[in-house]
Amino acid sequence: MIIILTSKLIGNSNKGSLITSGTKKRPDDRAFDEMRPLKIEAGVLERADGSAYLEIGDNKVLAAVYGPRELHVRRLLKPNMAILRCRYNMAPFSVEDRKRPGPDRRSVEISKITTEALNPSVFLEKFPRSTIDIFIEVLQAEGGTRCAGISAASVALADAGIPMRDMVAACAAGKSDGQVIMDLSEWEDKEGEADLPIAMMPRTGDITLLQMDGHLTSDEFQQALDLAIKGCQIISEEQKNAIKNRYGD
Amino acid sequence: MVQSIVPQIIKESVVNLIQKGERADGRALDQYREISLETGIIKKAEGSARVKIGKTQIVVGAKPQIGEPFPDTPNVGVLITNSELLPMAAPNFEAGPPNETSVELARVTDRCIREGEVLDLEKLVIIPGKKVWMIFLDLHIVDYDGNLMDAAVLGSLAALSNTKIPSTTIEGDEVVIDYEKMVPIPIKEQPLMCTLAKIGGELVADPSLEEDDVLDARISIGLRVDGSICAMQKGGSVPLTREEILKSIEIAQEKTKELRKSIPKE
């Protein structure tokens, strides 16, 4: 334990003195403001009302939407609007060490913040007393699955024909190796100094999800936030392309 | 099955068609839907496959872990099969602990793979009685369009055939795992499963979603390459006759030969 801490400290102090932000190559050769390769496809499942498949780097995520449909849990029902429910789940084989099936504390939290990230984008008042259910399955995880899940879910909502203000796009920025960077890989997230995932509606600039962990100065935070916003805008274009590819202009 | 409500009119039309020797999607009674199989799709899993039969889609992952053997079988490795009928796969599937259908699917798949001797479990022993490879086989059902059993066995076989485990050596009391040197898992046999549905007194292969919903009885038969039987499961509330069962085996022996062609050559 102590050994790990010491080596990390030395590493940081060395790098801090040598680096001007945004000039150093990353382990996967990306520039500081470069996203991993991104691919989004809409309408990939037969049974779901809407679905999407998203790959970013080595992340592989499926999202499916059912609804608006009847809500059987009466205490959740809202007389004037629909409710949105999300379930984020990781496949047991999606990570290095097999994950036990079923929800854990992490996936419960991510399900909650995903619901909250998507909620403002949907015209829920159009469907009183009903539910819209979103299921996100992480088939392979490589850092940034919550953002991938949200971006995929939004495309699935559009594929299901649910009226929305905008498609929510999500992207993380953070700091690794002393440098503020866009779209952290698994390694950069684990070894890095800070992680800042956000989700936004690019049309209005409204940010619907914001989390952070790690350590950033307020200047670095601002840089990171701007990088994450830029990332969301890139993802947003791909989301639109996915829908166009499926349904035409 | 996870019961879904089927209008009587649909049931009647499916039954009437089958009694005329036809099916709603234009197939012959013994004809499978289109099958597609991709392997090695999940890098983080040591073995993986995506199988589609019609629109039914299953992602299968195999992950090896070192563990202790069961006390009653100290000299063989461990195979654990698990399935998740994801709520994304059908509107009537619900999140939560595995239900009857999911457990039956996992257990029947396990039996077919185990009794069909896909894996040479004895070769998965590292230190007899102490350390063995445990293979976790996870079936992730992402789209349900009927006939899960055949897809599950086909996907499992493909994922296992594609699985690599790190080589191990024993130095003194310690097991040294060499992740640089990955070796294919020892595969012995290639069993497959063929499911037939009894609808309106006729037997049909590869039941579609509609047929799965209205079937009177279902019989799934696991067969090795030589046509010998390694697993069977009857489902549905209507009985089968001796003749129907024997005829099913005959059809299954023909059909598994066809299914086998979809397995990629390693």
XYZ file of C-alpha atoms in Angstrom:
515
model
C 0.000 0.000 0.000
C 2.637 2.484 1.073
C 4.836 1.569 -1.847
C 2.066 2.323 -4.311
C 1.353 5.701 -2.738
C 5.000 6.773 -2.790
C 5.582 5.849 -6.395
C 2.438 7.711 -7.426
C 3.526 10.835 -5.556
C 6.933 10.849 -7.202
C 5.312 10.294 -10.564
C 2.996 13.244 -10.113
C 5.569 15.716 -8.905
C 7.872 14.900 -11.805
C 5.148 15.289 -14.369
C 3.680 18.436 -12.829
C 6.903 20.334 -13.279
C 7.559 19.206 -16.831
C 4.237 19.462 -18.584
C 2.338 22.249 -20.168
C -1.264 21.151 -20.470
C -2.397 19.540 -23.674
C 0.882 18.734 -25.372
C 1.649 15.224 -24.238
C 0.588 12.081 -26.097
C -1.655 9.705 -24.190
C -1.017 5.953 -23.722
C -3.249 5.206 -26.729
C -1.637 8.007 -28.782
C -4.605 10.323 -28.595
C -4.330 14.095 -28.325
C -5.656 15.651 -25.094
C -8.885 16.686 -26.821
C -9.382 13.557 -28.888
C -12.178 11.063 -28.395
C -11.858 7.291 -28.839
C -13.347 5.867 -32.062
C -17.120 6.099 -31.858
C -19.842 4.079 -33.553
C -23.602 4.273 -32.969
C -26.320 2.208 -34.592
C -30.063 2.637 -34.056
C -32.757 -0.063 -34.196
C -30.677 -3.162 -33.519
C -33.212 -5.234 -31.558
C -36.452 -6.839 -32.767
C -38.643 -6.867 -29.687
C -37.821 -3.531 -28.071
C -39.817 -0.449 -29.131
C -36.519 1.353 -29.631
C -32.902 0.270 -29.397
C -29.339 1.347 -30.028
C -25.850 -0.124 -30.015
C -22.891 2.076 -29.175
C -19.163 1.460 -29.261
C -16.659 3.971 -27.953
C -13.134 2.644 -27.784
C -13.543 -0.862 -26.420
C -16.857 -0.111 -24.727
C -19.785 -2.020 -26.182
C -23.206 -0.967 -24.949
C -26.757 -1.955 -25.890
C -29.776 0.128 -24.949
C -33.448 -0.772 -25.316
C -36.612 1.217 -24.690
C -40.100 -0.115 -23.956
C -43.000 2.265 -23.796
C -44.806 4.417 -23.165
C -46.626 1.465 -21.604
C -48.966 0.719 -18.748
C -47.474 1.086 -15.300
C -48.445 -1.683 -12.918
C -46.787 -0.273 -9.804
C -49.523 2.082 -8.699
C -47.521 4.004 -6.130
C -45.094 5.157 -8.840
C -47.855 6.307 -11.163
C -48.189 10.005 -11.888
C -51.641 11.214 -12.960
C -50.321 14.044 -15.128
C -47.217 12.556 -16.744
C -45.221 9.451 -17.567
C -42.362 8.239 -15.427
C -38.963 7.190 -16.749
C -37.221 4.138 -15.319
C -33.663 3.091 -16.167
C -31.763 -0.064 -15.439
C -28.011 -0.041 -16.002
C -26.534 -3.529 -15.928
C -23.130 -5.011 -16.665
C -22.728 -8.410 -18.295
C -20.723 -10.805 -16.100
C -18.161 -11.129 -18.914
C -17.851 -7.394 -19.611
C -14.970 -6.843 -17.213
C -11.580 -8.432 -16.498
C -12.715 -10.302 -13.354
C -16.173 -11.803 -13.793
C -18.843 -9.604 -12.249
C -21.525 -11.385 -10.265
C -24.861 -11.010 -12.067
C -27.477 -8.707 -10.617
C -27.490 -5.145 -9.317
C -24.805 -3.841 -6.982
C -24.455 -0.429 -5.318
C -22.576 1.007 -8.292
C -25.142 -0.039 -10.888
C -28.024 1.169 -8.698
C -26.408 4.616 -8.466
C -25.715 4.733 -12.190
C -29.305 3.698 -12.936
C -30.510 6.592 -10.795
C -28.281 9.268 -12.308
C -29.046 7.960 -15.816
C -32.771 8.398 -15.156
C -32.122 11.921 -13.957
C -29.867 12.690 -16.925
C -32.540 11.645 -19.441
C -35.647 12.895 -17.619
C -35.451 16.564 -18.675
C -35.156 15.644 -22.355
C -38.421 13.697 -22.658
C -41.897 15.257 -23.018
C -43.214 13.093 -20.191
C -46.388 15.164 -19.853
C -47.587 13.708 -23.163
C -48.097 10.265 -21.593
C -49.887 10.520 -18.243
C -50.154 7.410 -16.030
C -47.607 5.451 -18.061
C -43.990 4.387 -17.898
C -41.066 4.499 -20.275
C -38.548 1.804 -19.420
C -34.919 1.995 -20.489
C -32.558 -0.946 -20.227
C -28.818 -0.452 -20.654
C -26.577 -3.488 -20.998
C -22.824 -3.099 -20.902
C -21.423 -5.983 -22.954
C -17.825 -4.825 -22.682
C -16.464 -2.131 -20.370
C -13.407 0.002 -20.943
C -13.927 3.211 -18.969
C -16.811 5.610 -19.400
C -19.678 3.120 -19.540
C -22.177 5.406 -17.795
C -21.667 8.066 -20.481
C -21.832 5.458 -23.230
C -25.038 4.103 -21.679
C -26.712 7.510 -21.523
C -25.746 8.396 -25.111
C -27.023 5.011 -26.343
C -30.241 5.259 -24.302
C -31.064 8.610 -25.846
C -30.733 7.186 -29.362
C -32.953 4.263 -28.317
C -35.579 6.741 -27.040
C -35.513 8.522 -30.389
C -35.699 5.163 -32.182
C -38.806 4.363 -30.122
C -40.377 7.552 -31.469
C -40.677 9.207 -28.079
C -40.935 13.007 -28.362
C -37.889 14.744 -26.899
C -36.472 18.234 -26.555
C -33.041 16.953 -27.607
C -31.003 13.767 -27.554
C -28.902 13.760 -24.407
C -25.215 13.196 -25.092
C -22.737 12.232 -22.381
C -18.961 12.415 -22.257
C -16.323 12.537 -19.560
C -13.223 14.654 -19.206
C -10.637 14.502 -16.480
C -7.003 14.649 -15.600
C -4.449 11.938 -16.084
C -0.686 12.092 -16.128
C -0.861 15.755 -15.153
C -2.861 16.690 -18.220
C -6.511 17.662 -18.612
C -8.012 15.329 -21.216
C -11.243 14.372 -22.966
C -12.903 10.927 -22.781
C -10.826 8.951 -20.274
C -9.942 5.363 -21.093
C -10.126 2.694 -18.413
C -6.426 3.085 -17.651
C -6.606 6.883 -17.510
C -9.615 6.686 -15.217
C -7.924 4.211 -12.856
C -4.484 5.775 -12.808
C -5.568 9.370 -13.332
C -6.125 12.248 -10.968
C -9.726 13.172 -11.766
C -12.824 12.080 -13.665
C -15.689 14.395 -14.639
C -18.553 12.726 -16.513
C -21.308 15.027 -17.758
C -24.454 14.689 -19.856
C -26.060 17.544 -21.711
C -28.656 18.604 -24.220
C -26.368 20.207 -26.801
C -29.136 22.260 -28.404
C -29.669 24.334 -25.261
C -26.434 23.630 -23.435
C -28.332 22.338 -20.405
C -26.247 19.960 -18.328
C -28.318 17.101 -16.942
C -25.631 14.998 -15.285
C -22.549 16.043 -13.460
C -20.303 13.913 -11.323
C -16.711 14.299 -10.334
C -14.150 12.464 -8.349
C -10.493 13.197 -7.877
C -8.645 16.455 -7.530
C -8.755 19.501 -9.819
C -8.006 23.191 -9.368
C -10.821 25.494 -10.434
C -8.897 26.365 -13.619
C -8.432 22.701 -14.427
C -12.096 22.075 -13.674
C -13.119 24.723 -16.157
C -10.826 23.249 -18.816
C -12.195 19.781 -18.119
C -15.790 20.970 -18.244
C -15.196 22.667 -21.593
C -13.548 19.526 -22.957
C -16.462 17.379 -21.765
C -18.943 19.772 -23.394
C -16.964 19.590 -26.635
C -17.083 15.794 -26.357
C -20.860 15.838 -25.923
C -21.181 17.932 -29.083
C -19.153 15.383 -31.078
C -21.268 12.523 -29.708
C -24.442 14.469 -30.465
C -23.530 14.608 -34.167
C -22.994 10.819 -34.220
C -26.321 10.283 -32.465
C -28.076 12.295 -35.158
C -26.224 10.361 -37.864
C -27.351 7.060 -36.314
C -30.986 8.138 -36.515
C -30.529 9.474 -40.059
C -28.892 6.224 -41.147
C -31.902 4.312 -39.902
C -34.695 6.597 -41.035
C -33.141 8.866 -43.691
C -33.023 12.660 -43.552
C -42.140 -19.995 -20.582
C -42.697 -16.545 -19.259
C -46.399 -16.522 -20.049
C -47.561 -13.919 -22.476
C -51.180 -13.432 -23.402
C -51.967 -14.776 -26.866
C -55.237 -13.895 -28.522
C -57.268 -16.987 -29.393
C -57.447 -15.840 -33.015
C -53.642 -15.938 -33.364
C -53.505 -19.348 -31.778
C -56.121 -20.665 -34.176
C -54.384 -19.239 -37.230
C -50.991 -20.686 -36.216
C -52.538 -24.109 -35.545
C -54.592 -24.101 -38.761
C -51.565 -23.219 -40.866
C -49.423 -25.934 -39.304
C -52.133 -28.542 -39.830
C -51.999 -27.592 -43.509
C -48.212 -28.095 -43.433
C -47.464 -24.375 -43.573
C -46.065 -21.787 -41.184
C -46.749 -18.086 -40.722
C -43.233 -17.104 -41.813
C -43.314 -19.385 -44.857
C -40.975 -22.056 -43.525
C -41.369 -25.792 -43.974
C -42.301 -27.603 -40.753
C -38.762 -28.861 -40.206
C -36.982 -25.733 -41.415
C -34.826 -23.486 -39.199
C -34.733 -19.725 -39.479
C -31.528 -18.021 -40.569
C -28.654 -18.635 -38.169
C -25.699 -16.356 -37.637
C -22.750 -16.906 -35.361
C -19.828 -14.599 -34.556
C -17.063 -15.501 -32.127
C -14.485 -13.515 -30.168
C -16.693 -10.435 -30.007
C -15.900 -9.545 -26.369
C -12.195 -8.934 -25.820
C -12.550 -8.829 -22.046
C -13.957 -12.346 -22.010
C -11.581 -15.232 -22.656
C -14.234 -16.757 -24.909
C -17.323 -15.206 -26.460
C -19.945 -15.539 -29.168
C -23.018 -13.801 -30.500
C -25.630 -16.172 -31.880
C -28.797 -15.308 -33.740
C -31.543 -17.736 -34.722
C -34.074 -15.638 -36.564
C -34.310 -12.497 -34.430
C -33.483 -14.310 -31.201
C -30.124 -13.023 -30.080
C -27.838 -14.270 -27.287
C -24.410 -12.970 -26.304
C -22.397 -15.674 -24.555
C -19.244 -15.049 -22.543
C -16.892 -17.589 -20.985
C -14.589 -16.553 -18.165
C -12.113 -18.869 -16.463
C -11.134 -18.402 -12.837
C -8.917 -20.456 -10.578
C -10.811 -21.986 -7.692
C -11.221 -25.044 -5.539
C -12.900 -28.168 -6.939
C -16.106 -29.478 -5.402
C -15.273 -31.902 -2.547
C -17.063 -34.824 -4.268
C -15.209 -34.302 -7.571
C -11.674 -33.277 -6.561
C -10.074 -34.297 -9.841
C -12.139 -32.397 -12.384
C -12.536 -28.735 -13.275
C -15.739 -26.794 -12.724
C -18.267 -25.541 -15.275
C -20.926 -23.084 -14.130
C -23.655 -22.008 -16.523
C -25.806 -19.011 -15.818
C -28.409 -17.226 -17.891
C -30.079 -13.849 -17.725
C -33.348 -13.231 -19.545
C -32.758 -9.514 -19.746
C -35.763 -7.236 -19.466
C -34.565 -5.661 -22.739
C -35.215 -8.931 -24.577
C -39.025 -8.912 -24.401
C -41.770 -6.716 -22.971
C -42.874 -9.440 -20.535
C -39.389 -10.162 -19.141
C -38.723 -8.527 -15.812
C -35.581 -7.522 -13.961
C -34.716 -9.407 -10.827
C -33.448 -12.803 -9.770
C -33.616 -15.531 -12.452
C -37.131 -16.917 -12.901
C -38.140 -20.519 -13.735
C -37.602 -20.108 -17.467
C -34.160 -18.634 -17.000
C -33.076 -21.345 -14.568
C -34.444 -24.094 -16.834
C -32.591 -22.624 -19.802
C -29.307 -22.451 -17.904
C -29.686 -25.968 -16.524
C -30.657 -27.581 -19.816
C -27.784 -25.814 -21.585
C -25.446 -26.926 -18.818
C -26.582 -30.527 -19.139
C -26.138 -30.554 -22.889
C -22.657 -29.012 -22.662
C -21.608 -31.145 -19.677
C -23.033 -34.518 -20.710
C -22.121 -33.819 -24.312
C -18.550 -33.563 -22.984
C -17.667 -30.328 -24.737
C -14.970 -29.743 -22.147
C -12.448 -32.250 -20.966
C -12.927 -31.253 -17.339
C -10.121 -33.547 -16.179
C -7.665 -31.416 -18.128
C -8.754 -28.342 -16.201
C -7.145 -29.578 -12.986
C -4.089 -27.627 -11.840
C -3.384 -29.265 -8.452
C -5.667 -32.284 -7.872
C -8.100 -31.667 -5.023
C -6.872 -28.112 -4.522
C -6.746 -25.891 -7.566
C -8.788 -26.208 -10.754
C -10.024 -23.958 -13.518
C -13.634 -22.899 -13.049
C -15.293 -21.894 -16.293
C -18.163 -19.448 -15.919
C -20.454 -19.521 -18.910
C -22.824 -16.559 -18.963
C -25.756 -16.415 -21.372
C -26.963 -12.879 -21.949
C -30.319 -13.006 -23.744
C -30.735 -9.627 -25.437
C -33.552 -10.302 -27.918
C -36.214 -13.011 -27.525
C -37.904 -14.286 -30.660
C -38.504 -17.918 -29.710
C -36.358 -21.064 -29.356
C -33.842 -19.979 -26.740
C -32.536 -23.494 -26.027
C -31.002 -24.195 -29.432
C -29.460 -20.730 -29.575
C -28.081 -21.081 -26.043
C -26.353 -24.398 -26.754
C -25.023 -23.256 -30.127
C -23.702 -20.008 -28.598
C -22.186 -21.808 -25.621
C -20.400 -24.299 -27.834
C -19.056 -21.484 -30.017
C -17.921 -19.417 -27.026
C -16.188 -22.374 -25.380
C -14.495 -23.407 -28.642
C -13.120 -19.896 -28.758
C -11.949 -19.764 -25.105
C -8.312 -19.425 -24.189
C -6.901 -19.876 -20.702
C -3.475 -18.829 -19.437
C -0.995 -21.678 -19.109
C -0.034 -22.670 -15.600
C 3.006 -24.285 -14.064
C 3.520 -25.460 -10.519
C 6.629 -24.313 -8.675
C 6.776 -25.842 -5.206
C 3.413 -25.036 -3.631
C 2.639 -22.127 -5.881
C 0.726 -21.922 -9.124
C 2.406 -19.663 -11.656
C -0.048 -18.227 -14.179
C 1.413 -17.094 -17.474
C -0.970 -14.593 -19.051
C 1.463 -14.127 -21.928
C 0.942 -17.723 -22.964
C -2.763 -18.322 -23.591
C -3.788 -21.789 -24.690
C -7.119 -22.963 -26.142
C -9.316 -24.748 -23.657
C -9.400 -28.516 -24.322
C -12.525 -29.256 -26.396
C -13.640 -32.862 -26.710
C -17.051 -33.010 -28.320
C -19.473 -30.763 -30.179
C -23.028 -31.461 -29.078
C -25.916 -29.352 -30.347
C -29.518 -29.021 -29.376
C -32.606 -29.226 -31.553
C -35.984 -28.131 -30.254
C -39.300 -29.268 -31.710
C -42.696 -27.907 -30.827
C -45.914 -29.921 -30.895
C -48.642 -27.711 -32.277
C -51.987 -29.004 -33.530
C -50.671 -32.560 -33.409
C -47.700 -31.792 -35.695
C -44.004 -31.437 -34.853
C -42.266 -28.260 -36.010
C -38.568 -27.418 -35.707
C -37.162 -24.155 -34.323
C -40.407 -22.650 -32.949
C -40.767 -18.926 -33.608
C -42.007 -16.549 -30.933
C -45.646 -17.016 -31.928
C -45.230 -20.779 -32.038
C -43.407 -20.793 -28.681
C -46.380 -18.924 -27.201
C -49.063 -21.319 -28.481
C -47.248 -24.671 -28.422
C -48.856 -27.639 -26.678
C -45.541 -29.331 -25.898
C -41.894 -28.826 -26.602
C -39.052 -31.304 -26.764
C -35.399 -30.301 -26.813
C -32.862 -32.932 -27.761
C -29.106 -32.627 -27.337
C -27.071 -34.701 -29.781
C -23.384 -35.388 -30.223
C -21.665 -35.509 -33.606
C -22.298 -39.266 -33.901
C -26.042 -38.777 -33.362
C -26.045 -40.158 -29.836
C -28.226 -38.360 -27.290
C -26.713 -36.356 -24.440
C -29.601 -34.312 -23.052
C -33.357 -33.991 -23.338
C -36.049 -31.805 -21.906
C -39.769 -31.895 -22.427
C -41.742 -28.730 -21.832
C -45.338 -27.611 -22.133
C -48.469 -28.979 -20.507
C -49.590 -31.471 -23.180
C -48.217 -35.037 -23.153
C -46.178 -36.614 -25.961
C -46.594 -40.159 -27.260
C -43.819 -42.721 -27.589
C -43.994 -42.373 -31.380
C -43.774 -38.590 -31.240
C -40.664 -38.766 -29.077
C -38.952 -41.263 -31.381
C -39.878 -39.222 -34.431
C -38.500 -36.102 -32.727
C -35.144 -37.784 -32.262
C -35.049 -38.705 -35.932
C -35.818 -35.139 -37.009
C -33.311 -33.744 -34.503
C -30.570 -36.017 -35.853
C -31.132 -34.602 -39.337
C -31.429 -31.003 -38.153
C -28.332 -30.946 -35.924
C -26.290 -31.955 -38.970
C -27.516 -28.768 -40.641
C -26.953 -26.669 -37.511
C -23.393 -27.905 -37.333
C -22.597 -26.130 -40.582
C -23.014 -22.760 -38.866
C -20.136 -23.469 -36.451
C -17.014 -21.643 -37.611
C -14.051 -23.919 -38.247
C -11.357 -23.204 -35.685
